CSV table of N, CA and C in Angstrom, one decimal:
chain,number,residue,atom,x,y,z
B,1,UNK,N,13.0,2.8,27.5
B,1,UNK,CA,13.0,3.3,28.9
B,1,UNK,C,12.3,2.3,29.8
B,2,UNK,N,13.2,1.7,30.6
B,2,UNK,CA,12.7,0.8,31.6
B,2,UNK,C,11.3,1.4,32.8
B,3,UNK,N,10.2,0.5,32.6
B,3,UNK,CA,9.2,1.7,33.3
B,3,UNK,C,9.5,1.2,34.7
B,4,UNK,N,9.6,2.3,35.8
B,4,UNK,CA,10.1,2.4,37.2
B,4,UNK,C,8.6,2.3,37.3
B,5,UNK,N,8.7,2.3,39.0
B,5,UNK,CA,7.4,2.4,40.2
B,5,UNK,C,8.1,4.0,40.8
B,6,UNK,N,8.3,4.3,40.6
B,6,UNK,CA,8.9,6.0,41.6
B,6,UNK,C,8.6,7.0,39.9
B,7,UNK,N,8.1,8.1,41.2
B,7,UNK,CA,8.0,9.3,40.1
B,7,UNK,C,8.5,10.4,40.6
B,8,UNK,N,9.7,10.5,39.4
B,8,UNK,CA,10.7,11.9,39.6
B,8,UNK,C,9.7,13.4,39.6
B,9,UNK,N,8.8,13.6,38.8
B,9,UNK,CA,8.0,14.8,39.0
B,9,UNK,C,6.8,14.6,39.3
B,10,UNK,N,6.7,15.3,40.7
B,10,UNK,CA,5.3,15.3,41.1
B,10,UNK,C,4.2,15.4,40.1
B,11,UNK,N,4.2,16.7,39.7
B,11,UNK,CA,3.1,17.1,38.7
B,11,UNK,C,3.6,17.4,37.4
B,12,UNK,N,3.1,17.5,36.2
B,12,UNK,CA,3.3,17.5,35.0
B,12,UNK,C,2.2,18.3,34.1
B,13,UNK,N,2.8,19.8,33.4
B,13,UNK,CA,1.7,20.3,33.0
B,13,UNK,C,2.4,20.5,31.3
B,14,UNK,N,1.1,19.9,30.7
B,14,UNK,CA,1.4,19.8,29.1
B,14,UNK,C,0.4,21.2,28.4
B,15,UNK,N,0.9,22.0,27.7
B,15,UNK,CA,0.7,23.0,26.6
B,15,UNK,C,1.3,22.8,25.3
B,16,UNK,N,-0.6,22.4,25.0
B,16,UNK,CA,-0.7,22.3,23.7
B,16,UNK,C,-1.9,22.1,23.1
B,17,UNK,N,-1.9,22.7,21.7
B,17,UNK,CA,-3.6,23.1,21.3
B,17,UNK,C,-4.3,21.6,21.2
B,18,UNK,N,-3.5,20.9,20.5
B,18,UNK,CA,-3.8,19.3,19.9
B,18,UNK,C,-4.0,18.9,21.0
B,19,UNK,N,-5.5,18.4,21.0
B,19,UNK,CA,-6.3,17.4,21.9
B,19,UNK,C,-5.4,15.9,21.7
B,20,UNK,N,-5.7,15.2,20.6
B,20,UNK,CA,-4.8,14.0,19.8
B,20,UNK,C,-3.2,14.0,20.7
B,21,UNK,N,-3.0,15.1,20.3
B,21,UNK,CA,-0.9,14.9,20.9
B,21,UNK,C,-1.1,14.6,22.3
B,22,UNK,N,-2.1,15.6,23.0
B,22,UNK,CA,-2.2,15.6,24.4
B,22,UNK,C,-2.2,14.5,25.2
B,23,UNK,N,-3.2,13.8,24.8
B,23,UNK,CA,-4.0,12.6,25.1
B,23,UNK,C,-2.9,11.8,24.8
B,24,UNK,N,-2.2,11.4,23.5
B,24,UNK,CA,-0.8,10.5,23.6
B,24,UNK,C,0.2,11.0,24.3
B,25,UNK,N,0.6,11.8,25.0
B,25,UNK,CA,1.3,12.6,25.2
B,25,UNK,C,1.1,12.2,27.0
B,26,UNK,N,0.3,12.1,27.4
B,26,UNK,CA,-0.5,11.9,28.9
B,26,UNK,C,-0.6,11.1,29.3
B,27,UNK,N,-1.0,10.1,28.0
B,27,UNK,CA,-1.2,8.3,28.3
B,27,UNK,C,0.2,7.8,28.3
B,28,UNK,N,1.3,8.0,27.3
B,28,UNK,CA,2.8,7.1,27.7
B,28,UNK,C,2.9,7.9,29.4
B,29,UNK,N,3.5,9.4,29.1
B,29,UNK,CA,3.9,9.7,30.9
B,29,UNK,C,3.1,9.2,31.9
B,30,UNK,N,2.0,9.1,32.1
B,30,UNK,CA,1.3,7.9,33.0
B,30,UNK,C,2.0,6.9,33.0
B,31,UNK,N,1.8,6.1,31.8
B,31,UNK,CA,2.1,4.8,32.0
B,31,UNK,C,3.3,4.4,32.0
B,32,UNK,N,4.4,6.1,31.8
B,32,UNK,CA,5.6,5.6,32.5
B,32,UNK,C,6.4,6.2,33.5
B,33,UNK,N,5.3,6.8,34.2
B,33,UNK,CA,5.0,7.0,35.3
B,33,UNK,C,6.2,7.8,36.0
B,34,UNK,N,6.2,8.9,35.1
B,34,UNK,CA,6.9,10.0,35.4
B,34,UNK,C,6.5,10.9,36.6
B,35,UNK,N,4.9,10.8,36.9
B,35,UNK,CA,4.9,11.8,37.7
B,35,UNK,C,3.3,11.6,38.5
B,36,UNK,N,2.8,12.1,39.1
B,36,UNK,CA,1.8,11.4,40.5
B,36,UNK,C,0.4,12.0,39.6
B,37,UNK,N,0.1,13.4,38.5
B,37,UNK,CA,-0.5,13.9,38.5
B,37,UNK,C,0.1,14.9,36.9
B,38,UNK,N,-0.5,14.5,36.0
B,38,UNK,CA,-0.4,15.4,34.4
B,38,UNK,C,-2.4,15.7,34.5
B,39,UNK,N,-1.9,17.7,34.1
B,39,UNK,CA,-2.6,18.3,33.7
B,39,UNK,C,-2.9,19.1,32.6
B,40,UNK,N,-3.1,19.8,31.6
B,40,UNK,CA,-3.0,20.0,30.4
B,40,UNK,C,-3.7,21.7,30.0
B,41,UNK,N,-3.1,22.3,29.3
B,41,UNK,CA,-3.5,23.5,28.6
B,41,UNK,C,-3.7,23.5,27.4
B,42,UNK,N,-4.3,24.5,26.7
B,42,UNK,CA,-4.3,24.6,24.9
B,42,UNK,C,-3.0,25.9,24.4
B,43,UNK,N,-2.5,26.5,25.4
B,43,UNK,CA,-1.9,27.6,24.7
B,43,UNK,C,-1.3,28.2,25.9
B,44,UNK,N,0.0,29.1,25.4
B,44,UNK,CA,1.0,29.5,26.7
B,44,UNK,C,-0.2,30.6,27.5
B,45,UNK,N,-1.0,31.1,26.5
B,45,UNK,CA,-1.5,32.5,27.6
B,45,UNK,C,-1.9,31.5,29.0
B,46,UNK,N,-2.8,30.7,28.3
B,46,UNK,CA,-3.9,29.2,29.6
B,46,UNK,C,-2.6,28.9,30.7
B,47,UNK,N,-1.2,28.7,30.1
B,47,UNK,CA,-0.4,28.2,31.3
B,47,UNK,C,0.0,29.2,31.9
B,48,UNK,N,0.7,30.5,31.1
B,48,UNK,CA,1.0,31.6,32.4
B,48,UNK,C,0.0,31.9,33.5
B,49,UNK,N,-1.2,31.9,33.0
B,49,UNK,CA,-2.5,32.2,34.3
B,49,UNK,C,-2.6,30.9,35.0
B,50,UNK,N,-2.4,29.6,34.5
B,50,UNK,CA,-2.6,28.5,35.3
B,50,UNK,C,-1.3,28.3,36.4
B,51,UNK,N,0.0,28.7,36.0
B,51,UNK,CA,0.9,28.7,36.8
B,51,UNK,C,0.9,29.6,37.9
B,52,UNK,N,0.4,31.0,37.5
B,52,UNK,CA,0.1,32.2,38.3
B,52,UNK,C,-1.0,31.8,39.2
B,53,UNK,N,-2.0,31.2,38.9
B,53,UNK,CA,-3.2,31.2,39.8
B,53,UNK,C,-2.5,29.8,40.4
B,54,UNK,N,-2.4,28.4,40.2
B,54,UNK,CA,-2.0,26.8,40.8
B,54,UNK,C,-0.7,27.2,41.9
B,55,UNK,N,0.1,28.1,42.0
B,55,UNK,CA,1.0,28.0,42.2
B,55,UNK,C,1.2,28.8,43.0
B,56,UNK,N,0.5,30.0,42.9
B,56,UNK,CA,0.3,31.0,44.0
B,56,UNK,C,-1.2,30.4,45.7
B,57,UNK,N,-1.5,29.7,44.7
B,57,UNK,CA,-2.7,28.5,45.6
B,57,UNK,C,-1.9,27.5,46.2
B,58,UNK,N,-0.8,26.7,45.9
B,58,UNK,CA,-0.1,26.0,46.2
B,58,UNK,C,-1.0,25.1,46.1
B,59,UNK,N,-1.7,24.8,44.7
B,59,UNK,CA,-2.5,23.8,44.2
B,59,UNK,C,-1.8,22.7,43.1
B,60,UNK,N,-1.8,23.0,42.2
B,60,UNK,CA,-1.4,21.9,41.5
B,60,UNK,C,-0.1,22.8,40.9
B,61,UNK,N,1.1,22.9,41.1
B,61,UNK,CA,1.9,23.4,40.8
B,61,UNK,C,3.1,22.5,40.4
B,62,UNK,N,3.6,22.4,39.1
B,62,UNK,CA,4.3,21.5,38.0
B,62,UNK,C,5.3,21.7,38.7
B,63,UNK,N,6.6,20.8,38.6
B,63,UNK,CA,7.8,20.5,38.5
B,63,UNK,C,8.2,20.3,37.0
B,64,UNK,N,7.6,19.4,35.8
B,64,UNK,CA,8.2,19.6,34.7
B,64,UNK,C,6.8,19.7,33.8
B,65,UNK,N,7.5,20.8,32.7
B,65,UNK,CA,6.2,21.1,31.7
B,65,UNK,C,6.5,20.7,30.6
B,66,UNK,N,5.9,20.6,29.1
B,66,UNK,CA,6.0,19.7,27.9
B,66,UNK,C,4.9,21.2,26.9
B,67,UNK,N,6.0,21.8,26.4
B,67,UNK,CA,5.6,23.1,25.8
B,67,UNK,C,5.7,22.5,24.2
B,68,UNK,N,4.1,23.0,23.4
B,68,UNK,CA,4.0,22.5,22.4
B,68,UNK,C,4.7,24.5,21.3
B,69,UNK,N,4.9,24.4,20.7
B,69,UNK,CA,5.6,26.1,19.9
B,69,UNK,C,4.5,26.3,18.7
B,70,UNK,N,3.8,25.6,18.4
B,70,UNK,CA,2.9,25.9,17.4
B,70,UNK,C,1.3,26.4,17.8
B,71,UNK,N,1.2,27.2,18.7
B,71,UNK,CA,0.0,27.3,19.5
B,71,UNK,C,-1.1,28.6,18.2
B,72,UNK,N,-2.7,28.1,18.8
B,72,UNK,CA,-3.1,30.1,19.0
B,72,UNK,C,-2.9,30.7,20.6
B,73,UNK,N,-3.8,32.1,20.0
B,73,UNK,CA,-3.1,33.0,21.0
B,73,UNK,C,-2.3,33.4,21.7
B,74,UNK,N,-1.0,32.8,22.0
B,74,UNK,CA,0.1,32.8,22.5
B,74,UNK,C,1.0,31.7,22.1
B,75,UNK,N,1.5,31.6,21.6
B,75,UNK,CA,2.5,30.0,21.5
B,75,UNK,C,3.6,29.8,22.1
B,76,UNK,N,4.3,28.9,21.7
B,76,UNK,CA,5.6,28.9,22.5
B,76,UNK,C,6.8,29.6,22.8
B,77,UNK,N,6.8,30.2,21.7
B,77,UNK,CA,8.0,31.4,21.7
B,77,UNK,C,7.8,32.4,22.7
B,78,UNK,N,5.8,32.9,22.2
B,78,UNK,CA,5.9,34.0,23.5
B,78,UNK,C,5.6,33.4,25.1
B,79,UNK,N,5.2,32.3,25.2
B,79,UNK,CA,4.8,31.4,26.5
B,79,UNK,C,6.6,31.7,26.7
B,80,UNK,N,7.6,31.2,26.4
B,80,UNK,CA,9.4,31.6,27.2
B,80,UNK,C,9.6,33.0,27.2
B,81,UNK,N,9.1,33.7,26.3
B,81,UNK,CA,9.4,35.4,26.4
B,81,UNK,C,8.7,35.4,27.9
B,82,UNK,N,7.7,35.7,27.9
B,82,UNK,CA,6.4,36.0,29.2
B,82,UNK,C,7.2,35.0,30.2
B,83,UNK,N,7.5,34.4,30.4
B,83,UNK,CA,7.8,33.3,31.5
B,83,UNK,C,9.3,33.6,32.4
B,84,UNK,N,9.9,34.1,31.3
B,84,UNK,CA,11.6,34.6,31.3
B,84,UNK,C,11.3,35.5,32.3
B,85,UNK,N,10.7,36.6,31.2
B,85,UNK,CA,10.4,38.0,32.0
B,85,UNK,C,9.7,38.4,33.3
B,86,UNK,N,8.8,37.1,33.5
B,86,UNK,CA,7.7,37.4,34.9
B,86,UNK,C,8.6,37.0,36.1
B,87,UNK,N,9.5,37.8,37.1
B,87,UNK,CA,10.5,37.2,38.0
B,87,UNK,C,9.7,35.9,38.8
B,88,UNK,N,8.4,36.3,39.0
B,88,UNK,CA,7.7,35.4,40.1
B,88,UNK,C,7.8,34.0,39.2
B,89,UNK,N,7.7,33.9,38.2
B,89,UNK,CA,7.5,32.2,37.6
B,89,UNK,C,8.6,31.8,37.5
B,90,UNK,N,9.2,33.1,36.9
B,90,UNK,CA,11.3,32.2,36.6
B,90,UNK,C,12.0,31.9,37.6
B,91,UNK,N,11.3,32.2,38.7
B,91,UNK,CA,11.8,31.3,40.1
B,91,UNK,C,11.8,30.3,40.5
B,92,UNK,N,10.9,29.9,39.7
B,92,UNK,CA,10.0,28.6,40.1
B,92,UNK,C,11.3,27.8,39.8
B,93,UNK,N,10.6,26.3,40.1
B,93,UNK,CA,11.5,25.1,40.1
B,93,UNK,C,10.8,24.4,39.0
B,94,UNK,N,11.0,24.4,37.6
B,94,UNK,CA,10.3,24.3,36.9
B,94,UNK,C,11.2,24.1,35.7
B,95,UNK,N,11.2,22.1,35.5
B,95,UNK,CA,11.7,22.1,34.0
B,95,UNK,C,10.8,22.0,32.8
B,96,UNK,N,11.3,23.0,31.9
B,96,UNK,CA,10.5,23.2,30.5
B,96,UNK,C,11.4,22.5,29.5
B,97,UNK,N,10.0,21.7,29.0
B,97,UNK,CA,10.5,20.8,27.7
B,97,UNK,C,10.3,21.0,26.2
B,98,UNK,N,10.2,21.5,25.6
B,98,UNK,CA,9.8,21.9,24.2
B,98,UNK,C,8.9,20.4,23.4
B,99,UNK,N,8.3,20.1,23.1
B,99,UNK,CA,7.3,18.9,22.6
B,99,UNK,C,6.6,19.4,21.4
B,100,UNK,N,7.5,19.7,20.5
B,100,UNK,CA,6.8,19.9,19.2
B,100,UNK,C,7.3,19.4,17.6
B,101,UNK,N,5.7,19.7,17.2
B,101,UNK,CA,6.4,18.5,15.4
B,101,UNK,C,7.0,19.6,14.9
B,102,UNK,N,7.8,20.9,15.2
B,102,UNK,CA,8.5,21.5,13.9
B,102,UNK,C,10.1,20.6,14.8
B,103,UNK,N,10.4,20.4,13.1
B,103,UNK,CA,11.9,20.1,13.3
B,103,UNK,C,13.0,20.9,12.7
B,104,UNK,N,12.4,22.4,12.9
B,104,UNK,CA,13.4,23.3,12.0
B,104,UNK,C,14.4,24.0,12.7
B,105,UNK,N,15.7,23.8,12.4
B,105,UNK,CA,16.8,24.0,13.3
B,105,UNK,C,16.6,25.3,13.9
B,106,UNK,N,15.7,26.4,13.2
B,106,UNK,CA,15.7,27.5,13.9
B,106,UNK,C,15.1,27.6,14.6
B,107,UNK,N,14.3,26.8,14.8
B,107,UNK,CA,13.1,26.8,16.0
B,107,UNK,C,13.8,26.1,17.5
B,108,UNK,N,14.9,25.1,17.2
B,108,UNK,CA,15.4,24.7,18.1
B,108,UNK,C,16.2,25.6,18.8
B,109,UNK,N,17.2,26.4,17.4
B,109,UNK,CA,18.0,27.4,18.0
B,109,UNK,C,17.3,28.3,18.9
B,110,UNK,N,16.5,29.4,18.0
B,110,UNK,CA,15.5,30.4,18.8
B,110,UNK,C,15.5,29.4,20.5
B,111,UNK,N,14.9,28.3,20.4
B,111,UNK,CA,14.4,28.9,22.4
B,111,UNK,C,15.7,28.2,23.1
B,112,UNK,N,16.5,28.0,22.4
B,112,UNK,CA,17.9,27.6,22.9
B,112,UNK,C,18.2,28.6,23.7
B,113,UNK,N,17.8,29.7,23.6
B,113,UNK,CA,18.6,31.0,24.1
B,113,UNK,C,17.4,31.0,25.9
B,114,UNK,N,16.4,30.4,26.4
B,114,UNK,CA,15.9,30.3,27.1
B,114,UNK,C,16.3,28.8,28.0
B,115,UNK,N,15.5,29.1,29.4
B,115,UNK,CA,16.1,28.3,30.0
B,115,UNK,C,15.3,26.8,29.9
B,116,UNK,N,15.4,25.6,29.0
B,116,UNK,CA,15.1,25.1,29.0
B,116,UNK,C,15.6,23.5,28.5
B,117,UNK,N,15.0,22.4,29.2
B,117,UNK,CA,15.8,21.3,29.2
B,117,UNK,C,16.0,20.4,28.4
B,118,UNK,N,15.3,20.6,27.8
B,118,UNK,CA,15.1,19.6,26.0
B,118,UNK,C,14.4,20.3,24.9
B,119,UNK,N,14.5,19.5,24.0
B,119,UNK,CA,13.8,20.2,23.0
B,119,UNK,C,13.4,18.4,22.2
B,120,UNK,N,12.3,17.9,22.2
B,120,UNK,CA,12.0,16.6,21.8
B,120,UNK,C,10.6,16.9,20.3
B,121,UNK,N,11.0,16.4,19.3
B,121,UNK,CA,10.1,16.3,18.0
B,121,UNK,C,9.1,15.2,18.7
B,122,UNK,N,7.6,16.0,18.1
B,122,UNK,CA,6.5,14.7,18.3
B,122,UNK,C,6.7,13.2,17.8
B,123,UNK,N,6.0,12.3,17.6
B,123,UNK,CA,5.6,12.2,19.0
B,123,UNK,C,6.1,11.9,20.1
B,124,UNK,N,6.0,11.4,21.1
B,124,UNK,CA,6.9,11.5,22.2
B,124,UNK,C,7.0,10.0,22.5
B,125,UNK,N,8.3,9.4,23.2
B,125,UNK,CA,8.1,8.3,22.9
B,125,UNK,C,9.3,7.8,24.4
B,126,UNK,N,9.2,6.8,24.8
B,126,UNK,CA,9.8,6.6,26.1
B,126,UNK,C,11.2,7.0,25.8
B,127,UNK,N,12.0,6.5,24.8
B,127,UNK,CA,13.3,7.0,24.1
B,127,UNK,C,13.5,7.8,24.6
B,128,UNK,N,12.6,8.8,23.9
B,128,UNK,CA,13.0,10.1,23.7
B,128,UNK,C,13.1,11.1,24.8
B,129,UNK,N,12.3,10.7,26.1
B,129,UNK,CA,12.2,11.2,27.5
B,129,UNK,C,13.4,10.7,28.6
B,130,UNK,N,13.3,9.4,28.1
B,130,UNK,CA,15.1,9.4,28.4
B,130,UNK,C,16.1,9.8,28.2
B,131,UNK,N,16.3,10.3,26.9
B,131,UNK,CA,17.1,11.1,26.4
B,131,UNK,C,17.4,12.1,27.2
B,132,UNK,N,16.3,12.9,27.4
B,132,UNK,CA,16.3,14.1,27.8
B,132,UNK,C,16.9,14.1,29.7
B,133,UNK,N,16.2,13.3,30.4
B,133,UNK,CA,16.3,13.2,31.6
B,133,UNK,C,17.8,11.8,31.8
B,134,UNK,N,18.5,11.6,31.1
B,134,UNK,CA,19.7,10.7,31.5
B,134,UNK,C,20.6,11.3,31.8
């Protein structure tokens, strides 16, 4: 992926427990400069209340998110159940990306059925964000 000077998404919010993935995960999108502003959660419950509170503030409110499926307290499956269902978020202008190490076709299938724009295996890598956004 050729790294541009322009950033297609303003803000960028990553969910996921792994400190480690985050941190790699934060450092390539910076530095390829996807977006003006990546901020980070541990688990979908942390992002429904951070989208609900940032967004109803007209604070830091995402254009594209990077959803990890293997969480506690909430994980990915129910972070797209809850998200689907809440009309105020599913309005939003908001691409969700799946960003996780299971590579099990049912896992891909399952959130196939939700509205979202990729589905990319760790780790993440300029390729692979291309992929998704070409």
């Amino acid at each position: 992926m050729a790294m541009t000077t322009h950033y297609p998404f303003k803000n960028i919010l990553l969910v996921d427990d792994d400190e480690i993935s985050t941190l790699i995960s934060s450092t390539l999108l910076k530095h390829a400069k996807l977006a003006t502003q990546i901020q980070s959660v541990y688990n979908g419950k942390e992002a429904i209340e951070y989208l609900t509170k940032e967004c109803s503030e007209n604070k830091f409110c995402p254009s594209l998110l990077f959803l990890d499926l293997n969480m506690p307290v909430m994980d990915g499956f129910e972070f797209l159940e809850a998200y689907t269902h809440n009309e105020r978020l599913s309005q939003m202008d908001l691409s969700i990306v799946v960003l996780t190490s299971s590579a099990h076709s049912k896992d891909k299938e399952k959130v196939s059925q939700y509205p979202i724009k990729g589905f990319i295996t760790k780790p993440i890598t300029p390729e692979k964000i291309q992929a998704i956004f070409s």
